[in-house]
mmCIF file of C-alpha atoms in Angstrom:
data_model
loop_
_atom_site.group_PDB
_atom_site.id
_atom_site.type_symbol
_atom_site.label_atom_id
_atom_site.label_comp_id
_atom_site.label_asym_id
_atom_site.label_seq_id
_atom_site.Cartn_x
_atom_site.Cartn_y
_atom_site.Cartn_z
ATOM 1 C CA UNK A 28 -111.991 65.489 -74.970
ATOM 2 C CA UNK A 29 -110.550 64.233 -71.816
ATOM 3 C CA UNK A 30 -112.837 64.095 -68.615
ATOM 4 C CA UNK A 31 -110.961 63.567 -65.424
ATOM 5 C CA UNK A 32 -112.839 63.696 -61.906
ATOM 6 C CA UNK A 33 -110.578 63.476 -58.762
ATOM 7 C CA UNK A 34 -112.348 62.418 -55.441
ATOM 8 C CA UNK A 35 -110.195 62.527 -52.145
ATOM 9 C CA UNK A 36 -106.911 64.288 -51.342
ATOM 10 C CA UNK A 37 -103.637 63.180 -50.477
ATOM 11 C CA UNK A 38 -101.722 66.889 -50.150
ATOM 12 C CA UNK A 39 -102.867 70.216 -48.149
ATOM 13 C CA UNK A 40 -104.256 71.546 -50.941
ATOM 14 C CA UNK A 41 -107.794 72.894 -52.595
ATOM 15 C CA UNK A 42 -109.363 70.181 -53.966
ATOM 16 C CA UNK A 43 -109.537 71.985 -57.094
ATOM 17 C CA UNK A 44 -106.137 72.870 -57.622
ATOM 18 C CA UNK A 45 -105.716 68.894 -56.742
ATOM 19 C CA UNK A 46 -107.853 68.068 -59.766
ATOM 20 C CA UNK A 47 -105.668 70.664 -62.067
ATOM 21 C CA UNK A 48 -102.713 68.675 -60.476
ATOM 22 C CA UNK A 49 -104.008 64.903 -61.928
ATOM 23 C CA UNK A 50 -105.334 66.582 -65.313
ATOM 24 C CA UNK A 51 -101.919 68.255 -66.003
ATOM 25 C CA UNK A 52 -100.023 64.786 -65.125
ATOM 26 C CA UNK A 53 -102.201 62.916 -67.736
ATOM 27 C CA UNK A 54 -104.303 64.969 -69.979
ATOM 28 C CA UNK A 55 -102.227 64.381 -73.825
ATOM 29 C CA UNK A 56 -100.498 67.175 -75.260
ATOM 30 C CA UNK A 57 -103.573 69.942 -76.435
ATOM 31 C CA UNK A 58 -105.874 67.687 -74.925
ATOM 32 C CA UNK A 59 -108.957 69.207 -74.715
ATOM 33 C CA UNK A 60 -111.135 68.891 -71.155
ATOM 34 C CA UNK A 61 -114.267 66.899 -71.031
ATOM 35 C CA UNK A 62 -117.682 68.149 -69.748
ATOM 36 C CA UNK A 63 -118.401 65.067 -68.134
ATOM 37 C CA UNK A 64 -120.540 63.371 -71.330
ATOM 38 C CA UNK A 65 -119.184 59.453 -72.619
ATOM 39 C CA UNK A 66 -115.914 58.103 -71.655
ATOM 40 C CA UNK A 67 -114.045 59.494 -68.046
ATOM 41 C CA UNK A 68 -111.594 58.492 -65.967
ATOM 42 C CA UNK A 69 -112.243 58.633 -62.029
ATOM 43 C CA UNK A 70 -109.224 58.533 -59.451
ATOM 44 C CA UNK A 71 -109.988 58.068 -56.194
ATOM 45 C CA UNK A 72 -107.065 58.568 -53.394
ATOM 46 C CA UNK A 73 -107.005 57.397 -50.388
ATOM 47 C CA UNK A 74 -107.464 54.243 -48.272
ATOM 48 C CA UNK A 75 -110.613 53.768 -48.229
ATOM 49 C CA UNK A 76 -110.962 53.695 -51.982
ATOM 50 C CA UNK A 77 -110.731 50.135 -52.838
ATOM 51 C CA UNK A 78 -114.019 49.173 -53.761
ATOM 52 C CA UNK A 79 -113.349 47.451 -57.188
ATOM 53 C CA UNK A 80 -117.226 46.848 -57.825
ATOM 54 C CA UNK A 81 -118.138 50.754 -57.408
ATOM 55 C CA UNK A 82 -115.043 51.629 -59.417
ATOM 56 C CA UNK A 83 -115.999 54.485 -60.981
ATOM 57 C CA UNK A 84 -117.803 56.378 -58.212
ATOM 58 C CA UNK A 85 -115.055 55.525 -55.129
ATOM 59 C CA UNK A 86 -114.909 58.300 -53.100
ATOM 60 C CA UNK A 87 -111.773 58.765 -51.688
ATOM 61 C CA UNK A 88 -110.813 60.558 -48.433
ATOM 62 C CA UNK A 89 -108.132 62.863 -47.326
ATOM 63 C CA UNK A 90 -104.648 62.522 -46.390
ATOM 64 C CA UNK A 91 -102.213 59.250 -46.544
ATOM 65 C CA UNK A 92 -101.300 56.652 -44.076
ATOM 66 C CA UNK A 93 -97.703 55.991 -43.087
ATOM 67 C CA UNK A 94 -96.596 58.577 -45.750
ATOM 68 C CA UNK A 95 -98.153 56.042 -48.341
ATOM 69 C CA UNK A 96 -100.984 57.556 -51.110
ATOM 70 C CA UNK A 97 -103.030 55.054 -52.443
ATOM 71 C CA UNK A 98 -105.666 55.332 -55.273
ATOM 72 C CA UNK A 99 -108.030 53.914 -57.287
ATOM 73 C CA UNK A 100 -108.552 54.766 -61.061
ATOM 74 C CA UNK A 101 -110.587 54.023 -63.445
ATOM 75 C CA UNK A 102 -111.916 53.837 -66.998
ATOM 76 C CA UNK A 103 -115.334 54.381 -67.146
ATOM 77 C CA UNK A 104 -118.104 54.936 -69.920
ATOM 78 C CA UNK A 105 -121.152 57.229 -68.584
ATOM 79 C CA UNK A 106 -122.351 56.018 -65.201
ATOM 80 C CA UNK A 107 -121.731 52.224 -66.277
ATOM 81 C CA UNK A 108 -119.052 50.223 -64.124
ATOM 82 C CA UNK A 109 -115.801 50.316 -65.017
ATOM 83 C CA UNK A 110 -114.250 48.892 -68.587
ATOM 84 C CA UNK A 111 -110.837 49.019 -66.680
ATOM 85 C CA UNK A 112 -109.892 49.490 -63.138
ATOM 86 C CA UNK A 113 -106.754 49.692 -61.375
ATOM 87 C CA UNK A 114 -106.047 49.812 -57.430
ATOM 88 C CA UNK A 115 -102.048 51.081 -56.795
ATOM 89 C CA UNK A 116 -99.907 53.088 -54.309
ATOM 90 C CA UNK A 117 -96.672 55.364 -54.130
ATOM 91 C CA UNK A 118 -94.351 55.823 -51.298
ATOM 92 C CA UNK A 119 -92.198 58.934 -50.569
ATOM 93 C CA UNK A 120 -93.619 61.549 -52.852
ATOM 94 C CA UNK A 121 -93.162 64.790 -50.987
ATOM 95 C CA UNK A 122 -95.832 66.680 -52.676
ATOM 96 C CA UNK A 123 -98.126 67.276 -55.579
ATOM 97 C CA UNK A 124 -95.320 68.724 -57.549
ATOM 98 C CA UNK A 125 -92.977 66.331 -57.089
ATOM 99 C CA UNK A 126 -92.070 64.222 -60.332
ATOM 100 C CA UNK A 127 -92.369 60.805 -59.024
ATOM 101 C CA UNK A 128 -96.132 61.737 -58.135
ATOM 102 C CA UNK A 129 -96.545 62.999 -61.956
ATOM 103 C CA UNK A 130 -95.083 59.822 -63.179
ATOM 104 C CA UNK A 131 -97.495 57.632 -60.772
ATOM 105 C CA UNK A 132 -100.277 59.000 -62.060
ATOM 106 C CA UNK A 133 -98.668 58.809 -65.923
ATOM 107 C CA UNK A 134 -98.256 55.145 -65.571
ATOM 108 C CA UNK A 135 -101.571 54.621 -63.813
ATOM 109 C CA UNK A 136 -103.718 56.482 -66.604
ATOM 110 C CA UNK A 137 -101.595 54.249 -69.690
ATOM 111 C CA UNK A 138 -102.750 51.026 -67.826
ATOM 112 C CA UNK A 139 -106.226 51.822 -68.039
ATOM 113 C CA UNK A 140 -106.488 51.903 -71.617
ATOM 114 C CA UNK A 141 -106.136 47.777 -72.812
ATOM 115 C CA UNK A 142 -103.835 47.470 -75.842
ATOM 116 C CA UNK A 143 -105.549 46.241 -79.162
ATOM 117 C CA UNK A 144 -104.213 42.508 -79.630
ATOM 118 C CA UNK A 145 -104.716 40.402 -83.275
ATOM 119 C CA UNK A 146 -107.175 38.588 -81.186
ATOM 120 C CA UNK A 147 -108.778 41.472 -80.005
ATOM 121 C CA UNK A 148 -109.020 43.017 -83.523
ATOM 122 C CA UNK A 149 -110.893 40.350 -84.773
ATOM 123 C CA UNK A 150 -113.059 40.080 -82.190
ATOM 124 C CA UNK A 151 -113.895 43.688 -82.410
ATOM 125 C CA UNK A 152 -116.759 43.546 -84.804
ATOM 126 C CA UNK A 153 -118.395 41.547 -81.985
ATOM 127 C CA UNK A 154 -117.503 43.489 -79.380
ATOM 128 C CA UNK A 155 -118.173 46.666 -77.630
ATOM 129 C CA UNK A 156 -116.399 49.680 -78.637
ATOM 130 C CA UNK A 157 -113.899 50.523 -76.075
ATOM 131 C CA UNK A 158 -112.747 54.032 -76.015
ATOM 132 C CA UNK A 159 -110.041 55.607 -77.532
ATOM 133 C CA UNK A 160 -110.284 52.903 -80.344
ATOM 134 C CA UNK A 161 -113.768 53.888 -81.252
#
């Protein structure tokens, strides 16, 4: 399962329906939704979320600055820090439906997740299990 939380809003709209918003643009195809146990990722919008070291519990804030929405996402496992992070903005989206907003957060969510190297594979056995290759 997939367990997405959402903290600060760029749009006018519930922050609920915002979270349904993020978990549509990312969530795999029959993907089913987390319950908040083992891996999660956390996206935090707004400017004041760019606290790297607090990754996964940034709390964003409402709204956008010059028409610019800027987040913070992360990979996270439990409460730990984060075992990715990512800081990253979008200009001229014109709301949460709008395709370029989807695609942000599309491209955001694949960079979280580190691609398995030969170097990495062979280190694995030494390594910490990082979700999804567990």
């Amino acid at each position: 399962p997939l367990y997405v939380e959402v903290s600060g809003n760029p749009f006018a709209i519930p922050s609920d329906q915002m979270a349904k918003v993020v978990y549509d643009s990312i969530a795999p195809t029959n993907a089913a939704m987390g319950n908040g146990q083992g891996p999660r990722l956390h996206f935090a919008f707004g400017p004041d979320a760019t606290n790297f070291n607090l990754a996964c519990s940034a709390a964003g804030t409402n709204g956008r600055i010059n028409g610019t929405i800027t987040m913070v996402a992360a990979l996270c496992r439990g409460t730990d820090h984060a075992l990715t992070y990512l800081s990253a903005s979008v200009d001229g989206v014109t709301g949460p439906d709008d395709p370029r907003f989807r695609e942000f957060l599309r491209h955001a969510t694949v960079q979280l997740f580190p691609t398995q190297t030969d170097e990495t594979r062979e280190r694995q056995h030494d390594m910490l299990c990082v979700w999804p290759s567990c």
